[in-house]
mmCIF file of C-alpha atoms in Angstrom:
data_model
loop_
_atom_site.group_PDB
_atom_site.id
_atom_site.type_symbol
_atom_site.label_atom_id
_atom_site.label_comp_id
_atom_site.label_asym_id
_atom_site.label_seq_id
_atom_site.Cartn_x
_atom_site.Cartn_y
_atom_site.Cartn_z
ATOM 1 C CA MET A 1 5.406 -19.165 -16.049
ATOM 2 C CA SER A 2 1.822 -17.941 -16.226
ATOM 3 C CA LEU A 3 -0.901 -17.283 -13.722
ATOM 4 C CA ASP A 4 -2.453 -20.329 -12.149
ATOM 5 C CA SER A 5 -5.058 -22.046 -14.266
ATOM 6 C CA VAL A 6 -8.647 -20.916 -13.847
ATOM 7 C CA GLU A 7 -9.544 -24.416 -12.665
ATOM 8 C CA GLU A 8 -7.553 -23.772 -9.484
ATOM 9 C CA TRP A 9 -7.796 -20.018 -9.027
ATOM 10 C CA GLN A 10 -10.245 -17.329 -9.911
ATOM 11 C CA VAL A 11 -9.027 -13.889 -10.924
ATOM 12 C CA VAL A 12 -10.876 -10.739 -9.905
ATOM 13 C CA ARG A 13 -11.708 -8.868 -13.112
ATOM 14 C CA ARG A 14 -12.177 -5.121 -12.945
ATOM 15 C CA GLY A 15 -13.166 -2.543 -15.485
ATOM 16 C CA LYS A 16 -10.625 -0.046 -16.735
ATOM 17 C CA GLY A 17 -9.461 2.211 -13.951
ATOM 18 C CA ALA A 18 -11.501 0.480 -11.283
ATOM 19 C CA SER A 19 -9.877 -0.261 -7.970
ATOM 20 C CA ARG A 20 -10.236 -3.230 -5.696
ATOM 21 C CA LYS A 21 -12.170 -1.953 -2.739
ATOM 22 C CA PHE A 22 -10.924 -2.261 0.794
ATOM 23 C CA ARG A 23 -13.809 -4.630 1.572
ATOM 24 C CA SER A 24 -13.996 -8.248 2.483
ATOM 25 C CA HIS A 25 -16.971 -9.002 0.226
ATOM 26 C CA GLN A 26 -14.946 -8.042 -2.849
ATOM 27 C CA GLN A 27 -12.996 -11.287 -2.736
ATOM 28 C CA ILE A 28 -13.966 -14.425 -4.652
ATOM 29 C CA ALA A 29 -14.304 -17.661 -2.731
ATOM 30 C CA SER A 30 -11.444 -20.120 -3.062
ATOM 31 C CA VAL A 31 -11.895 -23.718 -4.126
ATOM 32 C CA CYS A 32 -10.246 -24.538 -0.775
ATOM 33 C CA PRO A 33 -12.100 -23.025 2.206
ATOM 34 C CA GLN A 34 -9.811 -20.777 4.239
ATOM 35 C CA GLU A 35 -10.369 -22.706 7.436
ATOM 36 C CA GLN A 36 -8.840 -25.749 5.710
ATOM 37 C CA LEU A 37 -5.690 -23.948 4.564
ATOM 38 C CA ASP A 38 -2.413 -25.741 5.123
ATOM 39 C CA VAL A 39 -0.265 -22.847 6.326
ATOM 40 C CA GLU A 40 3.101 -24.386 5.460
ATOM 41 C CA LYS A 41 1.902 -25.491 2.032
ATOM 42 C CA PHE A 42 0.520 -22.054 1.250
ATOM 43 C CA VAL A 43 3.709 -20.360 2.412
ATOM 44 C CA ARG A 44 5.602 -22.540 -0.095
ATOM 45 C CA ARG A 45 3.142 -21.495 -2.795
ATOM 46 C CA ILE A 46 3.759 -17.838 -2.051
ATOM 47 C CA ARG A 47 7.510 -18.347 -2.149
ATOM 48 C CA ASP A 48 7.139 -20.105 -5.505
ATOM 49 C CA THR A 49 5.264 -17.054 -6.777
ATOM 50 C CA VAL A 50 8.054 -14.825 -5.451
ATOM 51 C CA SER A 51 10.557 -16.859 -7.463
ATOM 52 C CA GLU A 52 8.353 -16.576 -10.530
ATOM 53 C CA LEU A 53 8.134 -12.786 -10.277
ATOM 54 C CA ARG A 54 11.860 -12.450 -9.581
ATOM 55 C CA ALA A 55 12.572 -14.062 -12.944
ATOM 56 C CA GLU A 56 10.333 -11.586 -14.777
ATOM 57 C CA GLU A 57 11.975 -8.786 -16.744
ATOM 58 C CA PHE A 58 9.574 -6.160 -15.409
ATOM 59 C CA TRP A 59 10.641 -6.925 -11.826
ATOM 60 C CA GLN A 60 14.091 -5.502 -12.466
ATOM 61 C CA GLN A 61 12.467 -2.248 -13.568
ATOM 62 C CA TRP A 62 10.340 -2.168 -10.415
ATOM 63 C CA LYS A 63 13.414 -2.816 -8.300
ATOM 64 C CA ASN A 64 15.439 -0.070 -9.968
ATOM 65 C CA GLN A 65 12.627 2.454 -9.606
ATOM 66 C CA LEU A 66 12.176 1.545 -5.951
ATOM 67 C CA LEU A 67 15.869 1.980 -5.168
ATOM 68 C CA VAL A 68 15.921 5.367 -6.893
ATOM 69 C CA SER A 69 12.812 6.514 -5.036
ATOM 70 C CA THR A 70 13.972 5.371 -1.596
ATOM 71 C CA SER A 71 17.666 6.157 -1.909
ATOM 72 C CA PRO A 72 18.943 8.219 1.022
ATOM 73 C CA SER A 73 20.182 11.765 0.586
ATOM 74 C CA ARG A 74 23.795 12.034 -0.432
ATOM 75 C CA PRO A 75 26.176 12.388 2.534
ATOM 76 C CA SER A 76 28.049 15.641 3.049
ATOM 77 C CA ASP A 77 31.025 16.508 0.895
ATOM 78 C CA SER A 78 33.310 15.719 3.805
ATOM 79 C CA ILE A 79 32.533 12.037 3.291
ATOM 80 C CA LYS A 80 34.505 10.677 0.392
ATOM 81 C CA ALA A 81 32.482 9.025 -2.307
ATOM 82 C CA GLY A 82 32.814 5.271 -2.289
ATOM 83 C CA GLY A 83 34.388 5.242 1.166
ATOM 84 C CA GLN A 84 33.379 2.877 3.939
ATOM 85 C CA GLN A 85 31.782 5.727 5.873
ATOM 86 C CA ASP A 86 29.610 6.494 2.845
ATOM 87 C CA LYS A 87 28.471 2.874 2.706
ATOM 88 C CA ASP A 88 27.793 2.788 6.428
ATOM 89 C CA THR A 89 25.748 5.980 6.228
ATOM 90 C CA GLU A 90 23.599 4.586 3.426
ATOM 91 C CA ALA A 91 23.122 1.305 5.275
ATOM 92 C CA THR A 92 22.037 3.172 8.404
ATOM 93 C CA VAL A 93 19.428 5.168 6.490
ATOM 94 C CA ARG A 94 18.127 2.049 4.750
ATOM 95 C CA GLN A 95 17.732 0.251 8.070
ATOM 96 C CA GLN A 96 15.353 2.987 9.179
ATOM 97 C CA LEU A 97 12.874 2.326 6.361
ATOM 98 C CA GLU A 98 9.680 0.527 7.340
ATOM 99 C CA CYS A 99 6.622 -0.610 5.383
ATOM 100 C CA VAL A 100 2.850 -0.537 5.885
ATOM 101 C CA CYS A 101 0.451 -2.465 3.651
ATOM 102 C CA TYR A 102 -3.291 -1.836 3.615
ATOM 103 C CA GLY A 103 -6.038 -3.407 1.525
ATOM 104 C CA LEU A 104 -4.161 -6.394 0.157
ATOM 105 C CA GLY A 105 -7.286 -8.542 0.102
ATOM 106 C CA SER A 106 -7.901 -12.221 0.677
ATOM 107 C CA PHE A 107 -4.764 -13.652 -0.903
ATOM 108 C CA SER A 108 -5.826 -17.254 -0.297
ATOM 109 C CA SER A 109 -8.897 -16.837 -2.496
ATOM 110 C CA CYS A 110 -7.761 -14.176 -4.979
ATOM 111 C CA VAL A 111 -4.832 -14.844 -7.295
ATOM 112 C CA SER A 112 -4.269 -11.118 -7.876
ATOM 113 C CA ALA A 113 -3.836 -10.534 -4.156
ATOM 114 C CA ARG A 114 -1.419 -13.456 -3.921
ATOM 115 C CA TYR A 115 0.755 -11.983 -6.663
ATOM 116 C CA GLN A 116 0.621 -8.590 -4.960
ATOM 117 C CA LEU A 117 1.721 -10.165 -1.677
ATOM 118 C CA SER A 118 4.577 -11.904 -3.471
ATOM 119 C CA MET A 119 5.628 -8.620 -5.057
ATOM 120 C CA LEU A 120 5.569 -7.002 -1.630
ATOM 121 C CA LEU A 121 8.024 -9.624 -0.363
ATOM 122 C CA LEU A 122 10.333 -8.896 -3.295
ATOM 123 C CA LEU A 123 10.165 -5.151 -2.615
ATOM 124 C CA LEU A 124 10.976 -5.635 1.056
ATOM 125 C CA ASP A 125 14.033 -7.654 0.136
ATOM 126 C CA ALA A 126 15.172 -5.117 -2.456
ATOM 127 C CA ALA A 127 14.802 -2.201 -0.025
ATOM 128 C CA ASP A 128 16.469 -4.096 2.856
ATOM 129 C CA ILE A 129 13.333 -3.779 4.992
ATOM 130 C CA PRO A 130 13.191 -6.537 7.642
ATOM 131 C CA LEU A 131 10.035 -8.609 7.338
ATOM 132 C CA ARG A 132 9.068 -7.789 10.915
ATOM 133 C CA ASP A 133 9.113 -4.085 9.990
ATOM 134 C CA CYS A 134 6.318 -4.582 7.465
ATOM 135 C CA SER A 135 2.833 -4.251 9.000
ATOM 136 C CA LEU A 136 -0.319 -5.367 7.178
ATOM 137 C CA TYR A 137 -4.023 -4.876 7.730
ATOM 138 C CA ASP A 138 -7.125 -5.783 5.798
ATOM 139 C CA PRO A 139 -10.527 -6.628 7.292
ATOM 140 C CA ALA A 140 -10.707 -9.388 4.663
ATOM 141 C CA PHE A 141 -7.898 -11.398 6.274
ATOM 142 C CA SER A 142 -9.068 -14.699 7.705
ATOM 143 C CA VAL A 143 -7.517 -16.284 10.781
ATOM 144 C CA ALA A 144 -5.589 -18.676 8.533
ATOM 145 C CA GLU A 145 -4.300 -15.827 6.363
ATOM 146 C CA LYS A 146 -3.052 -13.977 9.423
ATOM 147 C CA ASP A 147 -1.214 -17.156 10.428
ATOM 148 C CA ILE A 148 0.351 -17.313 6.956
ATOM 149 C CA LEU A 149 1.524 -13.711 7.166
ATOM 150 C CA ARG A 150 3.059 -14.319 10.585
ATOM 151 C CA GLU A 151 4.716 -17.498 9.325
ATOM 152 C CA LEU A 152 6.294 -15.408 6.571
ATOM 153 C CA GLY A 153 7.707 -13.144 9.296
ATOM 154 C CA LEU A 154 5.408 -10.173 8.696
ATOM 155 C CA THR A 155 3.539 -8.164 11.329
ATOM 156 C CA VAL A 156 -0.267 -8.261 11.309
ATOM 157 C CA LEU A 157 -1.979 -5.171 12.684
ATOM 158 C CA THR A 158 -4.943 -5.734 14.974
ATOM 159 C CA GLU A 159 -6.490 -2.268 14.640
ATOM 160 C CA ASN A 160 -8.202 -0.756 11.616
ATOM 161 C CA GLU A 161 -6.257 2.476 11.174
ATOM 162 C CA GLU A 162 -8.375 3.535 8.171
ATOM 163 C CA GLY A 163 -5.103 4.521 6.504
ATOM 164 C CA LYS A 164 -4.446 7.242 9.087
ATOM 165 C CA ARG A 165 -0.863 6.234 9.843
ATOM 166 C CA LEU A 166 1.526 9.050 10.719
ATOM 167 C CA ALA A 167 4.961 8.626 9.152
ATOM 168 C CA THR A 168 7.538 9.372 11.843
ATOM 169 C CA LYS A 169 10.343 7.746 9.842
ATOM 170 C CA PRO A 170 10.826 6.929 6.137
ATOM 171 C CA THR A 171 7.913 4.625 5.332
ATOM 172 C CA LEU A 172 6.899 2.685 2.244
ATOM 173 C CA PHE A 173 3.101 2.387 1.971
ATOM 174 C CA TYR A 174 1.986 -0.505 -0.235
ATOM 175 C CA LEU A 175 -1.604 0.254 -1.302
ATOM 176 C CA MET A 176 -2.392 -1.817 -4.352
ATOM 177 C CA HIS A 177 -5.704 -0.862 -6.000
ATOM 178 C CA CYS A 178 -7.144 0.547 -2.793
ATOM 179 C CA GLY A 179 -10.080 2.924 -2.623
ATOM 180 C CA LYS A 180 -9.568 6.677 -2.820
ATOM 181 C CA ALA A 181 -10.554 7.202 0.826
ATOM 182 C CA LEU A 182 -7.573 5.166 2.018
ATOM 183 C CA TYR A 183 -5.107 7.290 0.047
ATOM 184 C CA ASN A 184 -6.906 10.456 1.117
ATOM 185 C CA ASN A 185 -6.784 9.503 4.810
ATOM 186 C CA LEU A 186 -3.075 8.737 4.601
ATOM 187 C CA LEU A 187 -2.356 12.093 2.976
ATOM 188 C CA TRP A 188 -4.455 13.967 5.555
ATOM 189 C CA GLN A 189 -2.633 12.360 8.474
ATOM 190 C CA ASN A 190 0.727 13.385 6.985
ATOM 191 C CA TRP A 191 -0.296 16.771 5.589
ATOM 192 C CA ASN A 192 2.846 18.757 6.375
ATOM 193 C CA PRO A 193 6.192 19.033 4.579
ATOM 194 C CA HIS A 194 8.155 16.964 7.074
ATOM 195 C CA CYS A 195 5.842 13.948 7.213
ATOM 196 C CA LEU A 196 5.027 13.895 3.498
ATOM 197 C CA SER A 197 8.724 13.848 2.676
ATOM 198 C CA LEU A 198 8.961 10.591 4.656
ATOM 199 C CA VAL A 199 6.162 8.940 2.669
ATOM 200 C CA THR A 200 6.661 6.700 -0.360
ATOM 201 C CA ILE A 201 3.546 5.103 -1.848
ATOM 202 C CA ILE A 202 3.283 2.171 -4.218
ATOM 203 C CA GLY A 203 -0.277 2.174 -5.504
ATOM 204 C CA ASN A 204 -2.621 3.758 -8.010
ATOM 205 C CA CYS A 205 -1.118 6.870 -9.575
ATOM 206 C CA PHE A 206 -2.816 10.045 -8.396
ATOM 207 C CA SER A 207 -2.864 11.577 -11.861
ATOM 208 C CA GLY A 208 -4.875 8.589 -13.072
ATOM 209 C CA ILE A 209 -7.309 8.963 -10.175
ATOM 210 C CA ARG A 210 -7.781 12.615 -11.131
ATOM 211 C CA GLU A 211 -8.453 11.717 -14.754
ATOM 212 C CA ARG A 212 -11.100 9.162 -13.781
ATOM 213 C CA THR A 213 -12.889 11.283 -11.184
ATOM 214 C CA ILE A 214 -15.231 14.218 -11.695
ATOM 215 C CA GLU A 215 -13.213 17.273 -10.693
ATOM 216 C CA ARG A 216 -15.741 18.800 -8.307
ATOM 217 C CA GLU A 217 -16.211 15.447 -6.537
ATOM 218 C CA LEU A 218 -12.462 14.925 -6.201
ATOM 219 C CA LYS A 219 -12.010 18.368 -4.649
ATOM 220 C CA ARG A 220 -15.040 17.973 -2.384
ATOM 221 C CA ASP A 221 -14.591 14.381 -1.178
ATOM 222 C CA TYR A 222 -10.898 13.640 -1.703
ATOM 223 C CA SER A 223 -9.329 17.055 -1.398
ATOM 224 C CA TYR A 224 -5.937 15.774 -0.257
ATOM 225 C CA ILE A 225 -5.538 13.599 -3.359
ATOM 226 C CA SER A 226 -6.637 16.571 -5.453
ATOM 227 C CA LYS A 227 -3.921 18.757 -3.919
ATOM 228 C CA ALA A 228 -1.269 16.033 -3.779
ATOM 229 C CA VAL A 229 -1.327 15.436 -7.538
ATOM 230 C CA ASP A 230 0.610 18.657 -8.062
ATOM 231 C CA LEU A 231 2.944 18.121 -5.095
ATOM 232 C CA CYS A 232 4.133 14.584 -5.716
ATOM 233 C CA GLU A 233 6.481 12.886 -8.133
ATOM 234 C CA GLU A 234 5.126 9.780 -9.854
ATOM 235 C CA ARG A 235 7.087 7.022 -11.547
ATOM 236 C CA LEU A 236 4.807 4.654 -13.441
ATOM 237 C CA LEU A 237 5.733 1.002 -13.065
ATOM 238 C CA PRO A 238 5.601 -1.409 -16.030
ATOM 239 C CA CYS A 239 2.934 -4.098 -16.160
ATOM 240 C CA PRO A 240 2.966 -7.080 -18.544
ATOM 241 C CA SER A 241 -0.326 -7.736 -20.303
ATOM 242 C CA ARG A 242 -0.885 -11.061 -18.563
ATOM 243 C CA LEU A 243 -0.770 -9.325 -15.162
ATOM 244 C CA VAL A 244 -2.913 -6.323 -16.027
ATOM 245 C CA ASP A 245 -5.456 -7.234 -13.333
ATOM 246 C CA VAL A 246 -2.672 -7.354 -10.769
ATOM 247 C CA PHE A 247 -0.312 -4.433 -11.384
ATOM 248 C CA SER A 248 -2.004 -2.040 -13.814
ATOM 249 C CA ASP A 249 -2.016 1.709 -13.105
ATOM 250 C CA THR A 250 0.678 1.307 -10.431
ATOM 251 C CA ALA A 251 3.215 4.003 -9.630
ATOM 252 C CA ILE A 252 5.824 4.854 -7.042
ATOM 253 C CA ILE A 253 4.753 8.164 -5.520
ATOM 254 C CA THR A 254 7.122 10.365 -3.538
ATOM 255 C CA PHE A 255 7.030 13.899 -2.153
ATOM 256 C CA PRO A 256 10.388 15.636 -2.722
ATOM 257 C CA SER A 257 11.177 17.842 0.259
ATOM 258 C CA ASP A 258 12.666 20.603 -1.891
ATOM 259 C CA ARG A 259 9.353 20.868 -3.747
ATOM 260 C CA LEU A 260 7.285 20.853 -0.545
ATOM 261 C CA ASN A 261 9.402 23.459 1.208
ATOM 262 C CA LYS A 262 8.893 25.954 -1.605
ATOM 263 C CA LEU A 263 5.126 26.000 -1.106
ATOM 264 C CA PRO A 264 3.441 28.775 0.887
ATOM 265 C CA SER A 265 2.470 27.997 4.476
ATOM 266 C CA SER A 266 -1.195 28.334 3.509
ATOM 267 C CA THR A 267 -0.846 24.999 1.701
ATOM 268 C CA TRP A 268 -0.714 23.208 5.030
ATOM 269 C CA THR A 269 -3.259 25.184 7.010
ATOM 270 C CA ASP A 270 -6.977 24.480 7.169
ATOM 271 C CA SER A 271 -6.589 20.731 6.815
ATOM 272 C CA PRO A 272 -9.704 19.183 8.381
ATOM 273 C CA GLU A 273 -10.109 15.453 8.811
ATOM 274 C CA PRO A 274 -11.999 13.889 5.871
ATOM 275 C CA GLN A 275 -15.653 13.065 6.597
ATOM 276 C CA TYR A 276 -17.044 11.680 3.273
ATOM 277 C CA GLN A 277 -20.648 12.663 3.919
ATOM 278 C CA HIS A 278 -21.396 12.748 0.193
ATOM 279 C CA CYS A 279 -19.825 9.376 -0.672
ATOM 280 C CA SER A 280 -22.410 6.648 -1.187
ATOM 281 C CA ASP A 281 -19.734 4.026 -1.956
ATOM 282 C CA LEU A 282 -16.754 4.815 0.223
ATOM 283 C CA GLU A 283 -14.530 1.872 -0.858
ATOM 284 C CA ILE A 284 -13.255 1.379 2.669
ATOM 285 C CA ILE A 285 -14.416 -0.365 5.817
ATOM 286 C CA LEU A 286 -14.389 2.039 8.740
ATOM 287 C CA LYS A 287 -13.335 0.856 12.153
ATOM 288 C CA GLN A 288 -16.125 -0.226 14.422
ATOM 289 C CA THR A 289 -17.200 2.208 17.104
ATOM 290 C CA PRO A 290 -17.869 0.312 20.315
ATOM 291 C CA VAL A 291 -21.432 0.497 21.527
ATOM 292 C CA LEU A 292 -21.491 1.375 25.178
ATOM 293 C CA ASP A 293 -24.156 -0.123 27.408
ATOM 294 C CA SER A 294 -26.458 2.361 29.058
ATOM 295 C CA PRO A 295 -25.303 2.976 32.636
ATOM 296 C CA GLU A 296 -27.481 1.432 35.265
ATOM 297 C CA THR A 297 -29.170 3.997 37.440
ATOM 298 C CA GLY A 298 -29.689 1.651 40.369
ATOM 299 C CA LEU A 299 -33.285 2.775 40.591
ATOM 300 C CA SER A 300 -35.911 0.120 41.171
#
C-alpha cells in the first residue's frame, strides 16, 4: 500500500539532510480544515496506517533494533537463564520505560507526520510502553489534533519544555526530523553519565548532523551534539525509497554506560545552558515568557 494520493494529502518535501523544523508554520494546510476534523474517523485512519506499516518489511528491522537498544541489562548469574524470575525481571524493567515525543508536526495536514505518528504507536507496542506513558508536545498541534491524541490514549503535554526533559527513568525520546536545538537542549539537560545512560533517541543521526554542519558552528552553537557524537552508539534504521521524506536519516541513538563511565570527570563539568545567540534560524519555538503588568504605585 502506498502513501495517500496527492489529491487527498500533500507531502512536505525537504532537501537532502534538511530537517522539519519545530514550528507550526512549517506544516501544509489540509484539504479538510482542522476545526472540521472528525476525531473518530481520523483515529481510524491512523490505525489503518499503523496496520499498513506493520505489514512492511522494514518495520521488522526497526522493531528488532529497538528491542536490542532498549533491552534491560542481563540479570545476575544467580538467576537462571530462561527461568520465570528472569522473565519477571525483564518485564519489570520494560514496564519502567516511558516515551516523550517532541516536534511531530501537524499530523492532520501533513502525511509525513501522520506516518511518523503511526510508527510511534508501533514502537510503543513493541517496547511494551503503555500509551498513557507516552507524552507529546508540538506547538503546531491544533485543538482537534490534541483530541485525537487523547482519543488514542496518549498524553498531551501542556507546557513547552523546549526539549529540556530530565530522564529520571529509562526514556525513549521520539524526535523525528527535529531542529538541532531540540536535540542539543535534551542532551544539555541530561549531561551526566547516569541520565544519559537512561536516554534512547529515535531521530536524526548525530553523525549526519555533524557532516552537514560547519564544524565551528556546531561546536559554538550546538556543543552538546558535537560532544555526543563520540559518546553515543548509533544504529541507522532502514527507509524504503517511497518513504524517504518520512523516515530518512533516522537512527536509534543510545549512550552505553560503560562507555560514559570511562570518560574523565572533566567531560561533564562546565556545561552551561545553551543560549543560541548566534543562531538566526533556531528551528524551535521557545516557550513564551509571560509579560508582567507594571505594578500600580497607587499615586494619583
